[in-house]
Tab-separated table of C-alpha atoms and ligand atoms in Angstrom:
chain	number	residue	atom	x	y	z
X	231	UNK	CA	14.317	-10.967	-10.672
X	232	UNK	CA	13.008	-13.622	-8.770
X	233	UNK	CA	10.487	-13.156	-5.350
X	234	UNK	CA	13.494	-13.955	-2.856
X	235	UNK	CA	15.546	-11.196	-5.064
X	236	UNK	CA	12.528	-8.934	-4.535
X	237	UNK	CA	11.928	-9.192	-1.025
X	238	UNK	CA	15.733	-8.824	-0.143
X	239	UNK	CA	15.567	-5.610	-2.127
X	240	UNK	CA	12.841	-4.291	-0.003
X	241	UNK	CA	13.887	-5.182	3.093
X	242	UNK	CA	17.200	-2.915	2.529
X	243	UNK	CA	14.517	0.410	1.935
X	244	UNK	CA	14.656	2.678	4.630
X	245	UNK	CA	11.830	3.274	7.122
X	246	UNK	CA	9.839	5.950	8.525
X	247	UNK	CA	12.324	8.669	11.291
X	248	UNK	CA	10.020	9.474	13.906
X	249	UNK	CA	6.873	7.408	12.696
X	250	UNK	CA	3.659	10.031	13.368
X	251	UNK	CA	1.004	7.992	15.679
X	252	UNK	CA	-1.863	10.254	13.985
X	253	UNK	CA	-0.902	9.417	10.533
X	254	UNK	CA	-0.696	5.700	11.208
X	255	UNK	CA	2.316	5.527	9.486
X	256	UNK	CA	3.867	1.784	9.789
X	257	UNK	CA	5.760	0.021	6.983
X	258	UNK	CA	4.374	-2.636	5.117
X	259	UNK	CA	6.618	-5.893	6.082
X	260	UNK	CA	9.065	-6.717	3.007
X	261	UNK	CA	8.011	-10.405	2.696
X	262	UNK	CA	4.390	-9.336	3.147
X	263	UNK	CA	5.044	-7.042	0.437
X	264	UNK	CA	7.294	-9.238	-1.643
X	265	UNK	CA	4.772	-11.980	-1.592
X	266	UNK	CA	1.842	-9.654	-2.323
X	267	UNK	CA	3.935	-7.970	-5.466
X	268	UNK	CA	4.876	-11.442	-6.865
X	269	UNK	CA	1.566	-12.708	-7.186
X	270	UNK	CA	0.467	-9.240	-8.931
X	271	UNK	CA	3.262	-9.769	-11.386
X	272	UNK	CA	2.517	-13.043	-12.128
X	273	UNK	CA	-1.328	-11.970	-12.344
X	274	UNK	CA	0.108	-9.142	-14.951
X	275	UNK	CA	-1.031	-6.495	-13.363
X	276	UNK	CA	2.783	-4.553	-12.538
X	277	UNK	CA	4.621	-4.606	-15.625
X	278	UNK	CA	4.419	-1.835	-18.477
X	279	UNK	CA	0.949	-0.410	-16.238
X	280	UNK	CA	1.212	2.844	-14.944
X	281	UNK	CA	0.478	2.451	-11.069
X	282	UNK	CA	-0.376	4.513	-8.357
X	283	UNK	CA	0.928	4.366	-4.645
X	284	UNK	CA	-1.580	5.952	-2.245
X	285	UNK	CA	0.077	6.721	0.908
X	286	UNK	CA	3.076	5.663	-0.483
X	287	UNK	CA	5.405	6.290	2.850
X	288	UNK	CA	8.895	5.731	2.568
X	289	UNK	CA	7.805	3.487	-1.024
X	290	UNK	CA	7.658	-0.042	-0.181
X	291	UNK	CA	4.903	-1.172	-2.727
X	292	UNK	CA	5.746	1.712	-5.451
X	293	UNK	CA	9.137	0.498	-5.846
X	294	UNK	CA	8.688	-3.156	-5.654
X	295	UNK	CA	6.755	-2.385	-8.768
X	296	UNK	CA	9.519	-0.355	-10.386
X	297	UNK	CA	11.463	-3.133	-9.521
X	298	UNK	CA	8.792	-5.577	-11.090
X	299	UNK	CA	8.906	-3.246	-14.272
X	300	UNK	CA	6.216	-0.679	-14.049
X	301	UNK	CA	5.920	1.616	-16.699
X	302	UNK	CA	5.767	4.781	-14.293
X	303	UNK	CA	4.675	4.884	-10.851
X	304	UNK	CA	2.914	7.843	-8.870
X	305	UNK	CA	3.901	7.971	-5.094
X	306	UNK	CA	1.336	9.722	-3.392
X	307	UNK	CA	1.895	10.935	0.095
X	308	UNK	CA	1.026	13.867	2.631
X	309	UNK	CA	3.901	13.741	4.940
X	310	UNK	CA	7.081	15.563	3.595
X	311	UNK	CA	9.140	14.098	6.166
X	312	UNK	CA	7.950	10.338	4.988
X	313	UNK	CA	8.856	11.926	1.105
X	314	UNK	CA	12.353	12.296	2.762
X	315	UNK	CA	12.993	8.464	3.154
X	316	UNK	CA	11.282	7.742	-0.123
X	317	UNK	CA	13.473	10.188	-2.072
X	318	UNK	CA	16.566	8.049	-0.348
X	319	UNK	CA	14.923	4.937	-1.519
X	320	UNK	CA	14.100	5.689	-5.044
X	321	UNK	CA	18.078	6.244	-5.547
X	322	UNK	CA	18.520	2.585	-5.342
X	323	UNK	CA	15.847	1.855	-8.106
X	324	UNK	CA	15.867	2.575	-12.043
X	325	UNK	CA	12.471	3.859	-13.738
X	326	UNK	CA	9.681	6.652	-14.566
X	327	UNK	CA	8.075	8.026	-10.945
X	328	UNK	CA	6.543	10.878	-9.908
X	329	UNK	CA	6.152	12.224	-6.435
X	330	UNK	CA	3.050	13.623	-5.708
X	331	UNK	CA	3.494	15.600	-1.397
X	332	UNK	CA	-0.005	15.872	-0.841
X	333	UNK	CA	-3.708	14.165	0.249
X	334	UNK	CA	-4.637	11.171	-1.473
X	335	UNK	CA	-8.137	13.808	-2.331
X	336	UNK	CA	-6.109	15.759	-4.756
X	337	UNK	CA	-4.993	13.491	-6.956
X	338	UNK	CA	-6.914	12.415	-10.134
X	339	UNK	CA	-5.457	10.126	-12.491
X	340	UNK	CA	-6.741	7.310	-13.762
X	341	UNK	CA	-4.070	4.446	-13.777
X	342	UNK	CA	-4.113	0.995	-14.374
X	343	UNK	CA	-3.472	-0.008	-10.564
X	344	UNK	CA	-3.889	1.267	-7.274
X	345	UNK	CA	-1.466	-0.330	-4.610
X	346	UNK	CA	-2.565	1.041	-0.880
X	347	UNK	CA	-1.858	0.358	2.355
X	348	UNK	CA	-3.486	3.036	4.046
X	349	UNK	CA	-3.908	4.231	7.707
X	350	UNK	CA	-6.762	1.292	8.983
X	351	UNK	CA	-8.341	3.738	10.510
X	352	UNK	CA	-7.437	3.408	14.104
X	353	UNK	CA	-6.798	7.488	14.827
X	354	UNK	CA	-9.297	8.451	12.663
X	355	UNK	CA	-12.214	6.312	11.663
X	356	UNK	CA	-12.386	4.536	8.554
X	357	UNK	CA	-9.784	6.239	6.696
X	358	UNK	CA	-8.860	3.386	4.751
X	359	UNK	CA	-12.232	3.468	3.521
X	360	UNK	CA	-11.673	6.962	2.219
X	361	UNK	CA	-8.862	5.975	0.510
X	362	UNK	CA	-11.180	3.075	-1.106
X	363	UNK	CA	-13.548	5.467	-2.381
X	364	UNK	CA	-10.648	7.837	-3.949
X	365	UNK	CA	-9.069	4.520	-5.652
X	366	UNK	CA	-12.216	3.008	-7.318
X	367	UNK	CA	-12.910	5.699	-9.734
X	368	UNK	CA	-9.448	5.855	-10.925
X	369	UNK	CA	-8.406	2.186	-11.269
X	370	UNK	CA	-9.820	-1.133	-12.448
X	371	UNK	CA	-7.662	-2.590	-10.569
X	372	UNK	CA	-6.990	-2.041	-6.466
X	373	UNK	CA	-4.749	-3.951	-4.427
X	374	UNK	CA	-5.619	-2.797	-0.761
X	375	UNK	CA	-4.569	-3.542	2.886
X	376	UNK	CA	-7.367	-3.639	5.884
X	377	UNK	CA	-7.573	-4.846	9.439
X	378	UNK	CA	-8.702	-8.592	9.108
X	379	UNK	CA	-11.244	-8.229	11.639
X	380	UNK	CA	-12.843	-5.329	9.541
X	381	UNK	CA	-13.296	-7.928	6.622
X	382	UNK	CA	-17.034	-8.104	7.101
X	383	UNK	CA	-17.225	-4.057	6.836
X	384	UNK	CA	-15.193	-3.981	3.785
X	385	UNK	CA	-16.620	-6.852	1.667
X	386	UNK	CA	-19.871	-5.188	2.504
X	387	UNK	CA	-18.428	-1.879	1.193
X	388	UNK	CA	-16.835	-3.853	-2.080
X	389	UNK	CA	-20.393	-5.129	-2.331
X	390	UNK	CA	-21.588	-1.563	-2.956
X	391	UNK	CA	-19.112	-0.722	-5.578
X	392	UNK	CA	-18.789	-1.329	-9.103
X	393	UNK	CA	-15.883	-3.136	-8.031
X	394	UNK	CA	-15.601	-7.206	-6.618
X	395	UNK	CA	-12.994	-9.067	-5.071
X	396	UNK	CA	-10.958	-11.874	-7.233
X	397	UNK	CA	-8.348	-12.555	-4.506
X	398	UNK	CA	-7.985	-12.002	-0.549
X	399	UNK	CA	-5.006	-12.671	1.071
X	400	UNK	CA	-4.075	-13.130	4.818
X	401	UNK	CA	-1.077	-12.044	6.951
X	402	UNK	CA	-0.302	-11.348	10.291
X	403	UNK	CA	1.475	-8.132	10.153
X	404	UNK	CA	4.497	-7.436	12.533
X	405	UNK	CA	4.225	-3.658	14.096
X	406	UNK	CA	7.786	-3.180	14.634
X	407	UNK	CA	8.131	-0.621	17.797
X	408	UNK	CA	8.310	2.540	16.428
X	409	UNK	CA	5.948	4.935	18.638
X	410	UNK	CA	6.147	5.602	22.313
X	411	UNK	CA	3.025	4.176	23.195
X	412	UNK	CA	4.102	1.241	22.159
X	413	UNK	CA	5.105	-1.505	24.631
X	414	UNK	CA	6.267	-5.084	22.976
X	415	UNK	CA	9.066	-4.338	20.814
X	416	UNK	CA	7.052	-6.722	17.525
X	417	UNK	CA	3.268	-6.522	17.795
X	418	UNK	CA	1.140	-8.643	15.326
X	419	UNK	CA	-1.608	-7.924	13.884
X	420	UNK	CA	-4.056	-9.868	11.423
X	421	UNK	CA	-4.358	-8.063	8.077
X	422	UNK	CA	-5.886	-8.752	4.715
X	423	UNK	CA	-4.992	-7.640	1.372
X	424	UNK	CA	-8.080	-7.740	-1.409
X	425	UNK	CA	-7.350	-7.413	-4.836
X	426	UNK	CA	-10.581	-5.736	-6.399
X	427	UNK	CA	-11.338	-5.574	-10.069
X	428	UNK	CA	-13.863	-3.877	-12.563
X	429	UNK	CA	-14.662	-4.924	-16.093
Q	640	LIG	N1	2.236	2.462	1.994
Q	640	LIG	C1	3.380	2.533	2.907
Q	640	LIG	C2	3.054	3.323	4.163
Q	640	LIG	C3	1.946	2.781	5.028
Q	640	LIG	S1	1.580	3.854	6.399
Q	640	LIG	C4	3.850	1.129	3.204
Q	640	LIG	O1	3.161	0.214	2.790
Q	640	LIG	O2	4.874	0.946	3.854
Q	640	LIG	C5	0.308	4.917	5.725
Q	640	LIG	C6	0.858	6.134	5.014
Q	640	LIG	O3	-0.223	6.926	4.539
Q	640	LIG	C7	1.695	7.054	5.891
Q	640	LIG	O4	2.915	7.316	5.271
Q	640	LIG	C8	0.859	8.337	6.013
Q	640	LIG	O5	1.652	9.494	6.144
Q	640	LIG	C9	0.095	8.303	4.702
Q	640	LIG	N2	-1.164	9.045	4.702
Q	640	LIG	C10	-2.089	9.075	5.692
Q	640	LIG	N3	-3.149	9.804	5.322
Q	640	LIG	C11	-2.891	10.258	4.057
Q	640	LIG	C12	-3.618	11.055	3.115
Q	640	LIG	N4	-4.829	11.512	3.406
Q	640	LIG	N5	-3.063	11.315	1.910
Q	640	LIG	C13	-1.834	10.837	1.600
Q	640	LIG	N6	-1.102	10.072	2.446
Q	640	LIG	C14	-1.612	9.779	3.655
């Protein structure tokens, strides 16, 4: 598989029906994703680990790891509807999963990666920090998406943790229109990826 293979893959997955405002529930872009999966492969941290997805959606990041050889992935996600689309999804990929319909808060594993890109917080305050705290204890290593211009909140919050940053990554993120309240049919947004680690 090479990264162009990868992202063509993911952009064929299906996305959220009826995206729910309050659970903040946009896809992660499949270039964004296929550029932020590549670099984790080549950084050896997808193939043979067992990986959790936390808020896993309709899969985007789970399955790119399948796809990049994971030894078993956990989707995690609270919306059964979202489960729906993933279950359509994970038809077109080979590999050990589990689907886990429920809060990030009742999981417990400990795996050897946590890929999240949460809510950012925008309906309800920081919950991409909750998912932060949920993720440290469980994984060494934490790939996780934020609103750029909450960088300075996060690092800070990193800076607290056992865990440190070895990478950041940059992207402006296209919101394709998939509420109501939303007007322009692509909206951008500026948002960072951080790949923590804990030895
Ligand atoms: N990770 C996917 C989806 C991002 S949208 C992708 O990259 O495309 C965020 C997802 O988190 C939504 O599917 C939403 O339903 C889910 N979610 C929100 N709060 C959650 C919680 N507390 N526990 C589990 N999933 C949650």
């Amino acid at each position: 598989m090479t990264k162009k293979e990868l992202a063509i893959s993911l952009s064929k997955m299906d996305v959220f029906v009826d995206a729910k405002a309050y659970l903040e529930q946009y896809p992660t872009d499949s270039e964004i994703a296929a550029d932020v999966l590549w670099f984790a492969y080549l950084n050896n941290d997808i193939e043979d680990k067992v990986i959790a997805d936390f808020g896993a959606g309709t899969g985007i990041l789970g399955i790119g790891c399948m796809l990049l050889g994971a030894k078993k992935v956990y989707f995690i996600e609270s919306d059964s509807k979202a489960i729906d689309v993933l279950k359509k999804n994970l038809e077109r990929v080979k590999g050990d999963y589990e689907i886990i319909n429920s809060d990030i808060g009742n999981f417990d594993k400990k795996v050897d990666l946590i890929v999240q890109n949460p809510p950012f917080g925008t309906k309800e305050k920081h919950t991409d920090v909750r998912f932060l705290e949920k993720a440290m204890p469980l994984s060494k290593i934490i790939y996780t998406f934020h609103k750029a211009e909450t960088k300075e909140f996060i690092n800070q919050y990193i800076d607290r943790s056992k865990h440190h940053m070895t990478h950041y990554f940059e992207f402006d993120f296209p919101i394709k229109k998939s509420m109501k309240q939303h007007r322009k049919k692509v909206e951008k947004i500026r948002v960072g990826c951080w790949r923590l680690f804990f030895s």
